[in-house]
Coordinates of C-alpha atoms and ligand atoms in Angstrom, one line a residue:
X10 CA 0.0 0.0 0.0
X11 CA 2.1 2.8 -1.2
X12 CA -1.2 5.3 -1.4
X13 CA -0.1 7.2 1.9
X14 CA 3.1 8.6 -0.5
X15 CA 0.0 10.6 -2.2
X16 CA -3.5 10.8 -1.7
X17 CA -4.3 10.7 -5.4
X18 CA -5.3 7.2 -6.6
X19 CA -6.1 6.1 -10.6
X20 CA -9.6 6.1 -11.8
X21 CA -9.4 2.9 -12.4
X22 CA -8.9 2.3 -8.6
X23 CA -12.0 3.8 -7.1
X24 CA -12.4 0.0 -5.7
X25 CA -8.8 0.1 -4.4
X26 CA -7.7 -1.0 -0.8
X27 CA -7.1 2.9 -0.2
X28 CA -10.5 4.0 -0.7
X29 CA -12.1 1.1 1.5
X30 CA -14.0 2.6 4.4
X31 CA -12.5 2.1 7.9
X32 CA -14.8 4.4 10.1
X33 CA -17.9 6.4 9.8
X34 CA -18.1 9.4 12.9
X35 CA -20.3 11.7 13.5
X36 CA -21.2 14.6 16.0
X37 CA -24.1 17.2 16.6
X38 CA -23.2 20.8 16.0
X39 CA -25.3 23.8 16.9
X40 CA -24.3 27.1 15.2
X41 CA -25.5 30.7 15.8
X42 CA -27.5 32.2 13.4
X43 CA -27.8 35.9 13.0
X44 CA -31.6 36.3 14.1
X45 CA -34.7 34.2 15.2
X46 CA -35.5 32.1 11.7
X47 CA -39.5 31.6 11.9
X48 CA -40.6 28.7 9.7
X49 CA -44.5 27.7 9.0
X50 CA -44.0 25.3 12.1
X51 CA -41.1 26.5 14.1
X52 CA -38.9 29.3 15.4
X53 CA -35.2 28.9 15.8
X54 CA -32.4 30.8 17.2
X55 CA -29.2 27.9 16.3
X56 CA -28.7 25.5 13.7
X57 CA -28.3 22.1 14.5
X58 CA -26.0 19.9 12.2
X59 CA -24.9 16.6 12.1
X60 CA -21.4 16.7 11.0
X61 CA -20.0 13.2 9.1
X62 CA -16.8 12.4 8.9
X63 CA -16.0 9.0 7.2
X64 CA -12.3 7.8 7.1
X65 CA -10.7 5.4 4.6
X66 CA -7.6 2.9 4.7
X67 CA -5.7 5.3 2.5
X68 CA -6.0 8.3 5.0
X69 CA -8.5 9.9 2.7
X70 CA -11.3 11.3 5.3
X71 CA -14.3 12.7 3.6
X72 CA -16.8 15.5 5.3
X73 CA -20.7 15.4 5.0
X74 CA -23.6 17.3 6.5
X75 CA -26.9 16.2 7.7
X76 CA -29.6 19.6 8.4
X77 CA -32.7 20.1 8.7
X78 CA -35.2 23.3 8.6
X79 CA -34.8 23.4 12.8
X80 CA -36.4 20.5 13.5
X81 CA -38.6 17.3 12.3
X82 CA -41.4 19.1 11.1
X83 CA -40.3 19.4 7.6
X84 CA -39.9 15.8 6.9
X85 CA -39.5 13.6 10.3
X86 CA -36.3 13.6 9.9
X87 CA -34.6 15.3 13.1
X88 CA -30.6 15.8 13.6
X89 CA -30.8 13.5 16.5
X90 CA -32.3 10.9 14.9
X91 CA -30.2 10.6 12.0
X92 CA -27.0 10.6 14.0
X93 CA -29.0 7.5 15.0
X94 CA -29.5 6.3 11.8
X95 CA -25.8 6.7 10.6
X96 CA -24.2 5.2 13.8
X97 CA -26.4 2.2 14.2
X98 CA -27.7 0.7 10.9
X99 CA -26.1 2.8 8.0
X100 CA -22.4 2.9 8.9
X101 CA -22.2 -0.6 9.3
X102 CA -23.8 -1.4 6.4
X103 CA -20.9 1.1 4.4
X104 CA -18.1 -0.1 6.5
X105 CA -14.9 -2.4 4.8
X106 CA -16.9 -1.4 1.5
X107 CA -15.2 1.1 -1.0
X108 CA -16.1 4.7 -0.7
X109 CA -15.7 4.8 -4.8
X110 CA -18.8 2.5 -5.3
X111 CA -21.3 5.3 -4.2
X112 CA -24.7 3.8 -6.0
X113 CA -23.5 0.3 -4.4
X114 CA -23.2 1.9 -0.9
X115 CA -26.5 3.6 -1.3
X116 CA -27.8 -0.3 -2.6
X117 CA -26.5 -1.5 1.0
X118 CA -28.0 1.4 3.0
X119 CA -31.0 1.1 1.4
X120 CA -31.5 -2.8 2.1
X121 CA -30.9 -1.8 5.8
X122 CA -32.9 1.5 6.1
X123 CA -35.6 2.0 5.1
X124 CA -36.1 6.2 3.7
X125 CA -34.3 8.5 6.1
X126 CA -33.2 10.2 3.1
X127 CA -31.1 13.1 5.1
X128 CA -28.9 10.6 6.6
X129 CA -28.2 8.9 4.0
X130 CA -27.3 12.3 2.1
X131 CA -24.9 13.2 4.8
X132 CA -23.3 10.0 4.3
X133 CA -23.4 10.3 0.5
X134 CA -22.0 13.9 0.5
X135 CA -18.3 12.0 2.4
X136 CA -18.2 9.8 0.1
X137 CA -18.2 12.2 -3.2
X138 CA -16.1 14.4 -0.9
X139 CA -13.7 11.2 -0.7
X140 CA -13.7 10.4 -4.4
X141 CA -13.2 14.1 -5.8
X142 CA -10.0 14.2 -3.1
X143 CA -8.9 11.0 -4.5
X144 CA -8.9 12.7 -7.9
X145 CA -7.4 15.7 -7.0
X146 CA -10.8 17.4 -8.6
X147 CA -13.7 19.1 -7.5
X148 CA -17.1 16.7 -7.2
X149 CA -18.9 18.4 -10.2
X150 CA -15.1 18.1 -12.2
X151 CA -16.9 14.6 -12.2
X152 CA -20.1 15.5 -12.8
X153 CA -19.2 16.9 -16.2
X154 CA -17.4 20.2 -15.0
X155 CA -19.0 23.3 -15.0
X156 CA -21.6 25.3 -16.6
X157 CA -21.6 28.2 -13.8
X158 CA -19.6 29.2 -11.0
X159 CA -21.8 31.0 -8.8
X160 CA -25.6 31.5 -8.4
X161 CA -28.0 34.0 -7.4
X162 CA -29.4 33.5 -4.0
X163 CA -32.9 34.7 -3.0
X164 CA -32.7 35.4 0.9
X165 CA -35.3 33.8 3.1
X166 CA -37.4 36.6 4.7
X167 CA -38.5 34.9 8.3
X168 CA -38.8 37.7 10.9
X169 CA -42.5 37.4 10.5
X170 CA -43.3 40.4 10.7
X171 CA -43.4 42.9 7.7
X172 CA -41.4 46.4 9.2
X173 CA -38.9 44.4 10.1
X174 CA -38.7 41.9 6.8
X175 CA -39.1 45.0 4.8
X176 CA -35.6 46.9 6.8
X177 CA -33.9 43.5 6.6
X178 CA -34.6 43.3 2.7
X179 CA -33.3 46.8 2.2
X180 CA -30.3 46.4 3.4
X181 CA -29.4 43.0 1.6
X182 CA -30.2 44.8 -1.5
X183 CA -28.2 48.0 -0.2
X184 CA -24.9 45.6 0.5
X185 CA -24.9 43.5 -2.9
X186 CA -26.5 40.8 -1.0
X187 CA -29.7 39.1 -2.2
X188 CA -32.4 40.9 -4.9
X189 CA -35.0 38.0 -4.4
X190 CA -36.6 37.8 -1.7
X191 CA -38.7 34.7 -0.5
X192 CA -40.6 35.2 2.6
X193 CA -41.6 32.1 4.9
X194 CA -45.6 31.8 5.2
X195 CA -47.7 29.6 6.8
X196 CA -47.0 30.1 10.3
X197 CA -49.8 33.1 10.3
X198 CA -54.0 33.3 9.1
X199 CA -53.5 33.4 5.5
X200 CA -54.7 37.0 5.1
X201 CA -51.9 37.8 7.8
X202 CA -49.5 36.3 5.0
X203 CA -50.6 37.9 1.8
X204 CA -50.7 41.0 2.9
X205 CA -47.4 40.6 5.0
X206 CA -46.3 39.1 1.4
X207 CA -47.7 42.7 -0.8
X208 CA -46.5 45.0 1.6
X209 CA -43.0 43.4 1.3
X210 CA -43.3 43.5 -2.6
X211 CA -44.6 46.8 -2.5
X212 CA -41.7 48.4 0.0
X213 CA -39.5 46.4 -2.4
X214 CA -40.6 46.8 -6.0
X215 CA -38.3 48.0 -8.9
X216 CA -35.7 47.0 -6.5
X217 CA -36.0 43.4 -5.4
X218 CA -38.2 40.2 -6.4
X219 CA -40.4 38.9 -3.7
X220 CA -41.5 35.4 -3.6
X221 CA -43.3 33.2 -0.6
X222 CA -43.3 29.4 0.2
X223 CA -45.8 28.5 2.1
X224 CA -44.7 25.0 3.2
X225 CA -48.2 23.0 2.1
X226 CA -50.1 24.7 4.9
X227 CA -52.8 26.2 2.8
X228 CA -55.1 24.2 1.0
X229 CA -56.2 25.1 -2.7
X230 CA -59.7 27.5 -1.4
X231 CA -57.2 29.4 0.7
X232 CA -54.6 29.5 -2.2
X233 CA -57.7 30.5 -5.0
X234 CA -58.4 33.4 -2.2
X235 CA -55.1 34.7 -1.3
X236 CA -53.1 34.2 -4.8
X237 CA -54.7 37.1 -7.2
X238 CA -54.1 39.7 -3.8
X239 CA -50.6 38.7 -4.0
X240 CA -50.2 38.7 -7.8
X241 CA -51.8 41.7 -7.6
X242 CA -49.5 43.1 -4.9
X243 CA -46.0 42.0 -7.3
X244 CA -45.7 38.2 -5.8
X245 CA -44.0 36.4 -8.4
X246 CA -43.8 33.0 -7.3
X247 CA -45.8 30.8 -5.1
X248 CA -43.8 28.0 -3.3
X249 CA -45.6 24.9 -2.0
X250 CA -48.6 26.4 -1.6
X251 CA -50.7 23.6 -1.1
X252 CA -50.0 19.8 0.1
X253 CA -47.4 17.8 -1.2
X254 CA -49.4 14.8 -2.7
X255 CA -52.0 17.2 -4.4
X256 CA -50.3 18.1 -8.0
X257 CA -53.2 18.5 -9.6
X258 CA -54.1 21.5 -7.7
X259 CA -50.3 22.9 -7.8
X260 CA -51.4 22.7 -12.1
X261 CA -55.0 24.2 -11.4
X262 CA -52.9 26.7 -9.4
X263 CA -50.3 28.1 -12.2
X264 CA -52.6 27.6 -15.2
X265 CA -55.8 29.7 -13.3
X266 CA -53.4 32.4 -12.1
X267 CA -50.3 32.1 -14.4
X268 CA -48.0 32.9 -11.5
X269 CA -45.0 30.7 -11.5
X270 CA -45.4 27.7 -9.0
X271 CA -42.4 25.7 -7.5
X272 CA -42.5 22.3 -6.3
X273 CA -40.8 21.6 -2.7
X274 CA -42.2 19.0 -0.3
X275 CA -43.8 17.8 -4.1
X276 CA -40.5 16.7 -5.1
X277 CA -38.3 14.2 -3.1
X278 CA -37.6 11.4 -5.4
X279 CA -37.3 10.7 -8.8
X280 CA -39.9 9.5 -9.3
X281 CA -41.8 12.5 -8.0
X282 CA -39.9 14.2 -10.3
X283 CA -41.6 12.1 -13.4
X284 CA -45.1 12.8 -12.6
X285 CA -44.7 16.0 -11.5
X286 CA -43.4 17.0 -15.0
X287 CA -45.2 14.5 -17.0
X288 CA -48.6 16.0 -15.2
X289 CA -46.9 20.3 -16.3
X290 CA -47.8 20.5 -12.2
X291 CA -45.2 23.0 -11.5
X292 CA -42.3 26.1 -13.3
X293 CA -39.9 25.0 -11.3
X294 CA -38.2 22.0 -9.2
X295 CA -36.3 23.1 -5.7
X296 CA -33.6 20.2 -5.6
X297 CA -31.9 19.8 -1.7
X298 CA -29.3 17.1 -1.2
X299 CA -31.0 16.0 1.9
X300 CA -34.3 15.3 0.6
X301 CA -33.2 13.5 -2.4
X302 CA -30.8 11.3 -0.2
X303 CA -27.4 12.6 -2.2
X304 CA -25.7 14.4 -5.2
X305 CA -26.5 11.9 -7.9
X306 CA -29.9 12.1 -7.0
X307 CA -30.4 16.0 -7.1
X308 CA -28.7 15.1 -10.8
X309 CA -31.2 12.9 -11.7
X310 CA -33.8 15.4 -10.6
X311 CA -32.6 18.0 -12.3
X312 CA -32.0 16.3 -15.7
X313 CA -35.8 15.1 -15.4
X314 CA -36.6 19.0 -15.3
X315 CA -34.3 19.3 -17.9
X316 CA -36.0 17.2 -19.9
X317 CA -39.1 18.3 -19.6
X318 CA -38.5 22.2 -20.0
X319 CA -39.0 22.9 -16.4
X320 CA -36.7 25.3 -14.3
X321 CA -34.7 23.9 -11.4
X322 CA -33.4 25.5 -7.9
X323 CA -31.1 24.6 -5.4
X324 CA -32.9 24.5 -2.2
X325 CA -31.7 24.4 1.4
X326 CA -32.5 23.9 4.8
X327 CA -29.9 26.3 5.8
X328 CA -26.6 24.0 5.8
X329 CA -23.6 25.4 6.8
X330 CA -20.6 25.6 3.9
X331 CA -20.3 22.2 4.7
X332 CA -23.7 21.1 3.1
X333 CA -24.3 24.0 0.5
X334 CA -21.2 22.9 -1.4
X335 CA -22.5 20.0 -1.6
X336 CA -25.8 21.3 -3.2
X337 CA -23.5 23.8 -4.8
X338 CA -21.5 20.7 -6.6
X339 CA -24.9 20.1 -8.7
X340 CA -25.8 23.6 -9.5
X341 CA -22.5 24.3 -10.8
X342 CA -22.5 21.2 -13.4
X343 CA -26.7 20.9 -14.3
X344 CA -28.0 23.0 -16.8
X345 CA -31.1 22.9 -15.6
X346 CA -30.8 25.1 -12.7
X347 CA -31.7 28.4 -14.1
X348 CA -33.2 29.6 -11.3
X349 CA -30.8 30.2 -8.8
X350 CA -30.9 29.2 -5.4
X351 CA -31.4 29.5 -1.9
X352 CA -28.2 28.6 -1.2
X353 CA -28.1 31.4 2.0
X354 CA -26.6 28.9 4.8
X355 CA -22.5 30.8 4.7
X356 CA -24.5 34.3 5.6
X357 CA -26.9 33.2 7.4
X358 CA -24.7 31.6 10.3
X359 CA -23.1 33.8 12.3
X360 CA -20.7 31.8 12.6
X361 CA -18.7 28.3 11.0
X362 CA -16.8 25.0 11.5
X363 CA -14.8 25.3 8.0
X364 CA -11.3 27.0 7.6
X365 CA -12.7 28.3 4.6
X366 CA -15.9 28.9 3.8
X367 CA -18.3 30.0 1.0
X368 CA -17.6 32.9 -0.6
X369 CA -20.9 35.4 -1.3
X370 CA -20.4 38.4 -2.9
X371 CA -22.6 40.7 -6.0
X372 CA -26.0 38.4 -5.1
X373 CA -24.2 35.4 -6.0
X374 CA -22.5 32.3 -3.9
X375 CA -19.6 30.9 -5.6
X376 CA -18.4 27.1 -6.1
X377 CA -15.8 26.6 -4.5
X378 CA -12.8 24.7 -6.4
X379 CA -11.1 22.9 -4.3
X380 CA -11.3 19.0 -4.5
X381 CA -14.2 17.3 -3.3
X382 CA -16.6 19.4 -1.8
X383 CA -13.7 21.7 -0.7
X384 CA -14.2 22.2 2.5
X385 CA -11.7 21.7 6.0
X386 CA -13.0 21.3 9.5
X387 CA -12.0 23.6 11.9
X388 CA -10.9 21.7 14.7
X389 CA -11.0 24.1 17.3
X390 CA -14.5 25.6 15.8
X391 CA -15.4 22.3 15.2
X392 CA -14.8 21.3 19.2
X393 CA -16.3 24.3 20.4
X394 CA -19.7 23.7 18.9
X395 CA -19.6 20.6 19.4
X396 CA -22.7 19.2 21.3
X397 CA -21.4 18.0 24.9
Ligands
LIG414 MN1 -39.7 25.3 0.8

């Protein structure tokens, strides 16, 4: 085993001794954030991550992050329970397997797990960070390479109320910061939102774009009430704003009102994907690494929107550096992803675990070049936030 001379191993070895996983460790972090973060079904003031570190027999450690929207209301998946997950049932299902033979080690974690998506996408985002290090490339170097090096990010608007939203908004626009604007509903009476949501667009307009997800809280009466005041008001696109499972009234939706409609909680698998386009349900996909259970997955969704004319996004749930590269990685190498993204996390902490992290700057967050998803704990950082 000469690979400790150098870290960089052949293509052809991806299966080699050096790249077989030796341990799988994780730990909870909780990260500032710069102000209280209301969502349709909580209110946060830190971040929890589960940070993934998985080591191979070539001294190759790869990084991953596992985050939720601050807490298990989004999907059921919590940070505490996937750090079950990954230490109990997936990591030794990965472990003395080769980090190179990443659909293969998502075959094995799905035979002993069933869904738990965002653990498994913490895991998966190691291993691509494993195999891009092993290459001496960045992940979306083999995804294709690039097609853009930076997106626009729309800033999530979650003070809940509108003075403040409005004075935040000015002064992201004021610093180069964000231009679109999507404000977090649902959490208020739906005439509380709308008109939160048109005074916003109003404050705003020439200026910035405003947009609002409302996390499937309404259903399609409240959303055939409230829409029109809101188109009327500038609103230009309507996120989620009715159940997951109920496409054909995210279709009624943008083909009554012609406002642009983006799928979120419609679109976790593939396969959601498929029928989502193959039913013209929604404008625009929102892709998130956790949700789709990894990279290649996001890829998959995104060609599928590709294919079928519709925009894609890159979505968050407000990962550190750590986990938006990773989302990042796909943006930079899908064509689809014309929209921009979300991808807020590295401004909206007020503080991170990485020696270097993302770089924002002119409305836009960059990919960053480094091999795999080029990022570098922070031990000390890393040790300090670390859950006791
Ligand atoms: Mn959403």
């Amino acid at each position: 085993m000469n690979q400790l001379a150098s870290p960089i191993v052949a293509v052809s070895d991806l299966g080699a001794e050096a790249l077989r996983i030796r341990a799988v460790n994780t730990a909870i972090v909780d990260l500032p954030i710069r102000r209280a973060h209301q969502f349709a079904k909580a209110k946060i003031s830190t971040q929890a991550f589960l940070i993934v570190e998985i080591e191979t027999e070539g001294g190759i450690t790869g990084l991953g992050e596992g985050a939720t929207p601050g807490g298990p209301w989004w999907s059921g998946d919590s940070i505490e329970t996937m750090k079950v997950m990954v230490d109990t049932y997936l990591a030794p299902a990965i472990i003395g397997q080769s980090a190179g033979d990443i659909t293969a080690l998502h075959n094995l974690m799905n035979k002993a797990v069933f869904a738990n998506q965002f653990a498994k996408a913490a895991i998966d985002t190691a291993l691509w960070d494993i195999v891009g290090k092993a290459l001496d490339a960045p992940v979306y170097a083999l995804f294709g390479g690039m097609v853009r090096d930076s997106t626009e990010i729309s800033w999530a608007l979650a003070t809940g109320v509108a003075a403040s939203d409005i004075a935040e908004a000015e002064d992201m626009v004021e610093r180069g910061a964000a231009r679109v604007f999507k404000l977090k509903g649902g959490a208020k009476p739906p005439r509380e939102d709308a008109e939160r949501a048109v005074a916003v667009a109003q404050a705003l307009a020439g200026r910035a774009e405003i947009r609002i997800d409302l996390n499937q809280v309404w259903d399609e009466t409240t959303a055939n009430q409230w829409i029109p005041v809101m188109i009327e008001g500038g609103v230009t696109v309507v996120e989620q704003p009715v159940q997951g499972w109920n496409f054909d009234a995210l279709r009624r939706i943008r083909e009554r009102f012609g406002i642009k409609v983006m799928a979120d909680e419609s679109v976790f698998t593939l396969q959601d994907a498929m029928r989502l386009a193959s039913s013209a349900a929604v404008d625009v996909f929102a892709f998130k690494v956790m949700k789709a259970g990894g990279l290649h997955a996001c890829r998959q969704i995104a060609g599928i929107a590709e294919a079928a004319g519709i925009a894609s996004y890159g979505g968050t749930f407000l990962e550190s550096s750590i986990g938006t590269s990773a989302g990042l990685q796909v943006a930079a190498a899908e064509r689809s992803v014309t929209f921009g993204s979300e991808f807020i996390g590295g401004i909206w902490l007020a503080d991170e675990i990485v020696t270097e992290p993302l770089v924002y700057q002119d409305f836009h967050v960059f990919v960053p070049t480094r091999p795999g998803i080029g990022m570098t704990l922070d031990r000390d950082k890393f040790n300090h936030y670390r859950r006791k």
